[in-house]
mmCIF file of C-alpha atoms in Angstrom:
data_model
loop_
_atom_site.group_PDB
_atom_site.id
_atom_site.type_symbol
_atom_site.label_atom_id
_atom_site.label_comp_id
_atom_site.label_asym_id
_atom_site.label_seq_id
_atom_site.Cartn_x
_atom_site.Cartn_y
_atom_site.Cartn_z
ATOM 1 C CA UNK A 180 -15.299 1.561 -1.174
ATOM 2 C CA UNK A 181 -12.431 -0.738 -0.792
ATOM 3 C CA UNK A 182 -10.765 0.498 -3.577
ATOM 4 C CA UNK A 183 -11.108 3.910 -1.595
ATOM 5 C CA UNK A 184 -9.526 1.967 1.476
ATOM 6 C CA UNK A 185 -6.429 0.237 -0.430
ATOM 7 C CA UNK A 186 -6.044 3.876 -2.008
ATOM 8 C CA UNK A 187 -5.648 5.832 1.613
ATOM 9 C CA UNK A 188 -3.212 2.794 2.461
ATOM 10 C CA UNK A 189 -1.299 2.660 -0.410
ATOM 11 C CA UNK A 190 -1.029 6.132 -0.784
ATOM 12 C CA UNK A 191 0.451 6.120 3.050
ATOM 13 C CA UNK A 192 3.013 3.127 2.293
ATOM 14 C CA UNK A 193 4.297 5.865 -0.358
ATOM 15 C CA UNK A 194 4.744 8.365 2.306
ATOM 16 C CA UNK A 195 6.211 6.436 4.512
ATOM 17 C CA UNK A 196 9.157 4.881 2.024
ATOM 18 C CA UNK A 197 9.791 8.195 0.145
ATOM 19 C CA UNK A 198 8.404 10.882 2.537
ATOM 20 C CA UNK A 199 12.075 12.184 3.882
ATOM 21 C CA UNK A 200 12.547 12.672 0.201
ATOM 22 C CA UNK A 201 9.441 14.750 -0.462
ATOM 23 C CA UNK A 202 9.667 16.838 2.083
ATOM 24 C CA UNK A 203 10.617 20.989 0.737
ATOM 25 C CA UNK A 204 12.956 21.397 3.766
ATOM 26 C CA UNK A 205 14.908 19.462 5.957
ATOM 27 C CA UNK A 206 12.596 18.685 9.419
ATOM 28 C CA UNK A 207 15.531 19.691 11.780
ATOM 29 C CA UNK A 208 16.299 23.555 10.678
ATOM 30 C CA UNK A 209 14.903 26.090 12.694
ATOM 31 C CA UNK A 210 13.765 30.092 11.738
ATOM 32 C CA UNK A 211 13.427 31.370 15.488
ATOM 33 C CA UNK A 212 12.351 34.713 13.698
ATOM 34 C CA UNK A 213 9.712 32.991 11.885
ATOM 35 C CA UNK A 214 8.526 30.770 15.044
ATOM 36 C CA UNK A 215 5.156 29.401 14.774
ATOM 37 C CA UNK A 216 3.312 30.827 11.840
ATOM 38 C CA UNK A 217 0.218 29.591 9.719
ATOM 39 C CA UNK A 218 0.386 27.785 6.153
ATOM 40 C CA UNK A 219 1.262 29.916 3.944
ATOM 41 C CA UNK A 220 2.834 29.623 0.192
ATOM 42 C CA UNK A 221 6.701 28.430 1.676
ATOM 43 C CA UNK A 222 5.122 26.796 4.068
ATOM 44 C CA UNK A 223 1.696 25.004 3.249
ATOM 45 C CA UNK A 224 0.822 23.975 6.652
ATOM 46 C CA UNK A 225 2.773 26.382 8.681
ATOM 47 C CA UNK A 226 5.421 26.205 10.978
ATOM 48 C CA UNK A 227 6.040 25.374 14.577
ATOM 49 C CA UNK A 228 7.006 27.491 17.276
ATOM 50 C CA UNK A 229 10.812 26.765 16.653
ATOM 51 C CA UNK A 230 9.871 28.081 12.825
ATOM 52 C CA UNK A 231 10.064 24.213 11.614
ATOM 53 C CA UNK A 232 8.211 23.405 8.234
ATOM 54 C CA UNK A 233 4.920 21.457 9.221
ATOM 55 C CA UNK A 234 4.621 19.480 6.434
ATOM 56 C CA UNK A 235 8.544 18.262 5.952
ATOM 57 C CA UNK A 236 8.365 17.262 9.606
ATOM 58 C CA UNK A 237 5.339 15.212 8.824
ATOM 59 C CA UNK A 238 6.274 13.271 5.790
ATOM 60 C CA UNK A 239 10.094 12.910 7.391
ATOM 61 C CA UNK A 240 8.057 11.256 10.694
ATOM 62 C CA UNK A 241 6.084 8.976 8.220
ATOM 63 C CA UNK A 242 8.369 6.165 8.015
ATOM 64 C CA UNK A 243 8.571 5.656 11.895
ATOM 65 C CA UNK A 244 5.080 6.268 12.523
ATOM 66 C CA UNK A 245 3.832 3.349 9.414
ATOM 67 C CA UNK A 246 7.010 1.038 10.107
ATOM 68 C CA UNK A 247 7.480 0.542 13.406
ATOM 69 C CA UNK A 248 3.061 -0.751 13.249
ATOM 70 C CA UNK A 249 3.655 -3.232 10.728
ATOM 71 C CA UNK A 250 6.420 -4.375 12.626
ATOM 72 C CA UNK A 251 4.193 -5.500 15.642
ATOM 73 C CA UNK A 252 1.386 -6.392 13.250
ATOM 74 C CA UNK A 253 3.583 -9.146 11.320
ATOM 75 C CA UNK A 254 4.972 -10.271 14.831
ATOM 76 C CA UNK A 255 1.707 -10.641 16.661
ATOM 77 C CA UNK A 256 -0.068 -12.172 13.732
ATOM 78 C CA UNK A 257 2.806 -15.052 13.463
ATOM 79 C CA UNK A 258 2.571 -15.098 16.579
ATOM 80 C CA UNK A 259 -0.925 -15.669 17.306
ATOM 81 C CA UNK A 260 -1.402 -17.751 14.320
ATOM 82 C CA UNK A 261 0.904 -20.282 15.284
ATOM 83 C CA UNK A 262 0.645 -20.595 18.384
ATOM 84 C CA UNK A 263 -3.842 -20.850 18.230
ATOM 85 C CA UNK A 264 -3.581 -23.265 15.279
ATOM 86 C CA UNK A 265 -1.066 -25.459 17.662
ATOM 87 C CA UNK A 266 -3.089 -25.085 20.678
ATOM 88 C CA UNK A 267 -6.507 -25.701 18.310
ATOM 89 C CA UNK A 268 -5.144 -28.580 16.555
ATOM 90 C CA UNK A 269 -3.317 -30.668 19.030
ATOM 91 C CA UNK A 270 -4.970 -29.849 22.088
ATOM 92 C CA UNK A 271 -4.022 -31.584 25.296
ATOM 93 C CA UNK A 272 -2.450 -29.914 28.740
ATOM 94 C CA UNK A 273 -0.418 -27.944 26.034
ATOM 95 C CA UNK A 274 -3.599 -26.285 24.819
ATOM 96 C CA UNK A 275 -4.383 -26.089 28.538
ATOM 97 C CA UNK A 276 -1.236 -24.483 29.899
ATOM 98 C CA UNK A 277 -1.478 -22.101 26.749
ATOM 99 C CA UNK A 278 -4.767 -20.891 27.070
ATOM 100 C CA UNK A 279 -4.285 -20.266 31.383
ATOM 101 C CA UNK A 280 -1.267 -18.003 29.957
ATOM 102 C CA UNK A 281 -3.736 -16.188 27.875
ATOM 103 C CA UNK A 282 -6.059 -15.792 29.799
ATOM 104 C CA UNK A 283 -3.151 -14.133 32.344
ATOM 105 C CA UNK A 284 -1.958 -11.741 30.066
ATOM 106 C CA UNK A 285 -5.489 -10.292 28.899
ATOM 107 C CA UNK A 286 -6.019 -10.306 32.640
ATOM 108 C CA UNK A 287 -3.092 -7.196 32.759
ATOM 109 C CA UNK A 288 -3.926 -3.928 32.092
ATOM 110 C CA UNK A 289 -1.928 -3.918 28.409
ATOM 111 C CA UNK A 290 -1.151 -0.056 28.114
ATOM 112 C CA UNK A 291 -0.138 0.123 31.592
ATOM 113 C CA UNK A 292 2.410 -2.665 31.157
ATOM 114 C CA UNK A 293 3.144 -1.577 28.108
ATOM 115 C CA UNK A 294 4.184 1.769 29.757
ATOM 116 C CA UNK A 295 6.456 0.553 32.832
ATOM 117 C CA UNK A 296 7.989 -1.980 30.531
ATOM 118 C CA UNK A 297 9.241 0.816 27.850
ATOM 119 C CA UNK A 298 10.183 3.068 30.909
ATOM 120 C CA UNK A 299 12.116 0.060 33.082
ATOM 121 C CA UNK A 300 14.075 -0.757 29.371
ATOM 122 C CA UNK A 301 14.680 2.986 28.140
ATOM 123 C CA UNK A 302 12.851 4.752 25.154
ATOM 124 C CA UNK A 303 12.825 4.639 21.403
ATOM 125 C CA UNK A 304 10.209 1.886 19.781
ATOM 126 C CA UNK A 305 12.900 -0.851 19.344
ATOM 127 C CA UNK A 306 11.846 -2.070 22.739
ATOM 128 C CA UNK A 307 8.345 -0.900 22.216
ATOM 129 C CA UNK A 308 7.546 -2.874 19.332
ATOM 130 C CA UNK A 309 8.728 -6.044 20.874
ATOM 131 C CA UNK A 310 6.631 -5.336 24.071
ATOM 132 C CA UNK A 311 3.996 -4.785 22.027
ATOM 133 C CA UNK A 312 4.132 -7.561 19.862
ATOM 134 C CA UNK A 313 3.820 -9.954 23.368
ATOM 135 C CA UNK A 314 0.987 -8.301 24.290
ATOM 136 C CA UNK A 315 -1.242 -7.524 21.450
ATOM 137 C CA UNK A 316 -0.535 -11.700 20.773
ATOM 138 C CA UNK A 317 -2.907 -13.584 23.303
ATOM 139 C CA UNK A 318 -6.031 -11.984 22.238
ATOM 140 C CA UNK A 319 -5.667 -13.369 18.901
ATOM 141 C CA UNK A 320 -3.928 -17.094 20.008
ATOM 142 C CA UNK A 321 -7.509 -17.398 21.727
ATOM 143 C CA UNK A 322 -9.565 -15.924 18.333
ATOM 144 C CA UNK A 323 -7.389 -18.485 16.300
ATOM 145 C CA UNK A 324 -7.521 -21.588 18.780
ATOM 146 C CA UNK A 325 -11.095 -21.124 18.714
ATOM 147 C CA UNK A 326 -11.718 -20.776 14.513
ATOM 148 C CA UNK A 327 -9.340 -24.008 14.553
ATOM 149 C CA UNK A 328 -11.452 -25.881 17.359
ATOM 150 C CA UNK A 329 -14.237 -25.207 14.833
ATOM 151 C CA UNK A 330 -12.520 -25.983 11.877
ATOM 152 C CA UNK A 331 -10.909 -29.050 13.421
ATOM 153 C CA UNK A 332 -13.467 -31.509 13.525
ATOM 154 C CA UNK A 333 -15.126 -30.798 10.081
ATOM 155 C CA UNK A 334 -15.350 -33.643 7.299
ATOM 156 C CA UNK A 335 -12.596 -31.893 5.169
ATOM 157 C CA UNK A 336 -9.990 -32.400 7.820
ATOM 158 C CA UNK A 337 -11.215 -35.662 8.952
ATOM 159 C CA UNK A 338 -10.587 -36.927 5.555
ATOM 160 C CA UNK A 339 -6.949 -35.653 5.720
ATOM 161 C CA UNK A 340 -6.271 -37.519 9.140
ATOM 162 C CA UNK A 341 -8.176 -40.197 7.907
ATOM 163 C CA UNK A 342 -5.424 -40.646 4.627
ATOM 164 C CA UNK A 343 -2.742 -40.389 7.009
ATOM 165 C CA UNK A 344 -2.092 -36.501 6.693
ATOM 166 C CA UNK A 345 0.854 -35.698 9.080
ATOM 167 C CA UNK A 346 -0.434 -32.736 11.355
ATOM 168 C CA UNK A 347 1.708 -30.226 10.720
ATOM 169 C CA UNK A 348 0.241 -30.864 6.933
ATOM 170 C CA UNK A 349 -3.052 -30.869 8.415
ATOM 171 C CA UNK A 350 -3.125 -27.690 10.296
ATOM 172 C CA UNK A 351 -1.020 -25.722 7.483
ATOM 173 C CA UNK A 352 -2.167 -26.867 3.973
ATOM 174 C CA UNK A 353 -6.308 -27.480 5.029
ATOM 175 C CA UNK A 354 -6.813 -25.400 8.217
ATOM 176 C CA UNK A 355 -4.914 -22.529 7.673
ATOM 177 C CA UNK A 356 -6.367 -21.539 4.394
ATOM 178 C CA UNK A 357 -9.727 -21.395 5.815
ATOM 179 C CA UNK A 358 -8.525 -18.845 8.860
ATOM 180 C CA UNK A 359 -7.046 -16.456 6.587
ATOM 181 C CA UNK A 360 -9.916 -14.297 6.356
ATOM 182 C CA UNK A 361 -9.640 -14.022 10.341
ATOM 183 C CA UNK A 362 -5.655 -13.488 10.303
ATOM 184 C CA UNK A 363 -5.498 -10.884 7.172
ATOM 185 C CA UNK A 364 -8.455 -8.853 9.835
ATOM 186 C CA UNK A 365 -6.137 -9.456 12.975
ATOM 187 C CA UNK A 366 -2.988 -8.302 11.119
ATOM 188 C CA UNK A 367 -4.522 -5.149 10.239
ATOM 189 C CA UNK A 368 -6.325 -4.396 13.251
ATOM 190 C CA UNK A 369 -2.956 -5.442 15.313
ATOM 191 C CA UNK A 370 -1.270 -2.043 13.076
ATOM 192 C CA UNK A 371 -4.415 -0.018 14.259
ATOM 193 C CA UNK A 372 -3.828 -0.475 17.687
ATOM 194 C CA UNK A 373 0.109 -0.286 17.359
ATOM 195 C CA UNK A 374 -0.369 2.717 15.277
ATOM 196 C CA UNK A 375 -2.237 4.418 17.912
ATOM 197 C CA UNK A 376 -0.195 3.286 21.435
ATOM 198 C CA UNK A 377 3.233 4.069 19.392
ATOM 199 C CA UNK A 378 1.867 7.735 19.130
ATOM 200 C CA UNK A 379 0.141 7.601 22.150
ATOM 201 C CA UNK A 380 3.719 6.799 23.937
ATOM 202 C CA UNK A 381 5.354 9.346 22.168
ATOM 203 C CA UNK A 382 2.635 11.951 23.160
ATOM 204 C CA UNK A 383 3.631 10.747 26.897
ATOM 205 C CA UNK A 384 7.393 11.189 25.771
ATOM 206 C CA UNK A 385 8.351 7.306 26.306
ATOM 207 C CA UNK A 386 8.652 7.145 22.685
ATOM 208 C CA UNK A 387 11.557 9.178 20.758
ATOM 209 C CA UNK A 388 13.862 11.624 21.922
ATOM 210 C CA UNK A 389 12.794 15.421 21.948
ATOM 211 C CA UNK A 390 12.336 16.893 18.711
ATOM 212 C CA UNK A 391 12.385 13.621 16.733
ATOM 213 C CA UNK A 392 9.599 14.370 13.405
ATOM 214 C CA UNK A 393 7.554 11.774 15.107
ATOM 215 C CA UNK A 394 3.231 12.291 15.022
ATOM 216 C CA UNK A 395 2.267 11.614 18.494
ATOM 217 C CA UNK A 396 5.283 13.809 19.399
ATOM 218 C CA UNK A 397 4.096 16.447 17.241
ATOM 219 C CA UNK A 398 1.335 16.815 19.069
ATOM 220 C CA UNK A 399 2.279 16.671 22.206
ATOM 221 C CA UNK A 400 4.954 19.754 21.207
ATOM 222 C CA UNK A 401 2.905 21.587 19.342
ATOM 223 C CA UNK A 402 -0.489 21.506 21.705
ATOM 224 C CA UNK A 403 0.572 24.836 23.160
ATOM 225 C CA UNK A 404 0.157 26.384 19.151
ATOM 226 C CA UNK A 405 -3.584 25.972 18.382
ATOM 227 C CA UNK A 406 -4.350 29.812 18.540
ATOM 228 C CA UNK A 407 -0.870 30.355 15.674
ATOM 229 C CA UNK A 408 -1.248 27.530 13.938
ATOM 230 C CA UNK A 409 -3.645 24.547 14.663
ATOM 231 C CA UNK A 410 -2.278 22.706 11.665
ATOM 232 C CA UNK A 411 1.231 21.649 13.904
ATOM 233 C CA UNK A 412 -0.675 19.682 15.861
ATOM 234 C CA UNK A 413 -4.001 18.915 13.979
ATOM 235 C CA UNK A 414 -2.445 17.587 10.831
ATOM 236 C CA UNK A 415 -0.480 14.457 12.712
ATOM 237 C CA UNK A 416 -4.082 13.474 14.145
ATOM 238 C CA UNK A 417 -5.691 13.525 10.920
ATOM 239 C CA UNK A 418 -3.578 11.455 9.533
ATOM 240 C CA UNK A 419 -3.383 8.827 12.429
ATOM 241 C CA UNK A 420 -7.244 8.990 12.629
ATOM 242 C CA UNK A 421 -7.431 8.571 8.784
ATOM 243 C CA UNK A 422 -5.252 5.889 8.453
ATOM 244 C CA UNK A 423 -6.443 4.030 11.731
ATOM 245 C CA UNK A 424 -10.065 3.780 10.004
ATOM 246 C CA UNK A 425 -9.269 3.368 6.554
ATOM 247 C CA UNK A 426 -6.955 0.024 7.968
ATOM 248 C CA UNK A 427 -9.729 -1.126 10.305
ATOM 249 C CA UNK A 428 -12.192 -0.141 7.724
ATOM 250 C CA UNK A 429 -10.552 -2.374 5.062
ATOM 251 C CA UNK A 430 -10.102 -5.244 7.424
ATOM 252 C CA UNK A 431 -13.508 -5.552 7.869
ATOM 253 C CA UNK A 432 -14.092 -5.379 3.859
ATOM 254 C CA UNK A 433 -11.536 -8.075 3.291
ATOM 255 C CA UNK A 434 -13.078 -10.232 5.781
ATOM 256 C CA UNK A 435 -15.803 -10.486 4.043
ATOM 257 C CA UNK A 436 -14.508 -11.154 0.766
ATOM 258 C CA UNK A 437 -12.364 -13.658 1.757
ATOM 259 C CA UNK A 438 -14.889 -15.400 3.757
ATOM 260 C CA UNK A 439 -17.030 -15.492 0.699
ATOM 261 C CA UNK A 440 -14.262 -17.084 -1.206
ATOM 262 C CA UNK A 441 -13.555 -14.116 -3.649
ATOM 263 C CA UNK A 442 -16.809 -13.062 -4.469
ATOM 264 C CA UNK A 443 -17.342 -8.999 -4.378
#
């Protein structure tokens, strides 16, 4: 089953670093006497209403709709993973002042924020990502802080503090290694949730500019085209939905392996 999972991933890395040079026609050029038309040999899933190729818009959007995820994903688990092991580790009115901050920001309603922010700064994901990277990170600085309050006090890193350990050696060389299993799960369930609010802004049209080969703004164009061609906006939800449970799905498999130390 995980091999299934890496597959599905893997497989959608691919797409997203070669997919503008897969795609049969360029995602931009329009047949307005074809306009929206079902798959077909040319055109395997069809065409939108501007006579578009389905399928070359799709694997053109691929690199946005993968990158700009593990983007916020590698920011937010840096994030979050230093800043809980600090706060875990050293504790103090620094763990304190972190953790009231925390607990403010989960307070917010994320999406909401998430939404006025990207509107107040102007669109595209450049600003998105970094909005999103500040938000998705307390949830995890408070997972984190807590595995490394657990870890903390065991006799493994007693023994280093009791040799003299600096604590920056501490936390990074002895507790770190044993948190992995939680930070390689956060990392790829802060891509699920990226994956789906970068398409869900673009549905709203905060994302990318009109007519971008973008998922969630192929379906928000194409919604209008179920009865010609369900495909235009179908196929771009397939593959978010795939790829959203195949990531979360892994996460979870990877947990466990890791927590087990390797074993299958």
């Amino acid at each position: 089953m995980r091999g299934v999972l890496a597959g599905v991933l893997g497989l959608a890395i691919l797409v997203g670093l070669f997919g503008s040079h897969l795609a049969p026609y360029d995602p931009a050029t329009q047949d307005l006497a074809l306009g929206a038309a079902g798959p077909d040999a040319a055109h395997w899933l069809g065409t939108d209403d501007l006579g578009r190729d389905v399928l070359s818009r799709l694997l053109t959007g691929a690199g946005s709709a993968l990158l700009w995820p593990v983007l916020v994903a590698l920011g937010t688990t840096t994030l979050s993973t230093l800043l809980g092991l600090f706060a875990g580790y050293r504790l103090g009115w620094i763990d304190a002042l972190m953790m009231r901050t925390v607990d403010l920001a989960i307070a917010m309603p994320g999406m909401l924020v998430l939404i006025v922010l990207v509107g107040v700064l102007g669109g595209g994901y450049g600003w998105s990502v970094l909005a999103m990277a500040v938000l998705f990170t307390p949830g995890d600085i408070r997972v984190i802080r807590s595995l490394t309050l657990a870890q903390r006090d065991l006799a493994y890193a007693e023994a280093a503090r009791t040799l003299g350990l600096p604590p920056r050696r501490v936390m990074f060389r002895h507790l770190l290694p044993n948190l992995a299993p939680t930070v390689v799960s956060n990392a790829l369930l802060s891509f699920v949730a990226a994956l789906v609010s970068l398409a869900g802004l673009s549905f709203l049209g905060i994302g990318l500019p009109a007519g971008t080969p973008d998922w969630g703004l192929m379906v928000e164009e194409n919604r209008d085209l179920l009865d010609l061609n369900p495909w235009a906006s179908v196929a771009p939800v397939v593959l978010i939905t795939l790829i959203a449970t195949s990531a979360t799905l892994l996460g979870d498999r990877l947990f466990d392996t890791l927590s087990k130390g390797g074993a299958r």
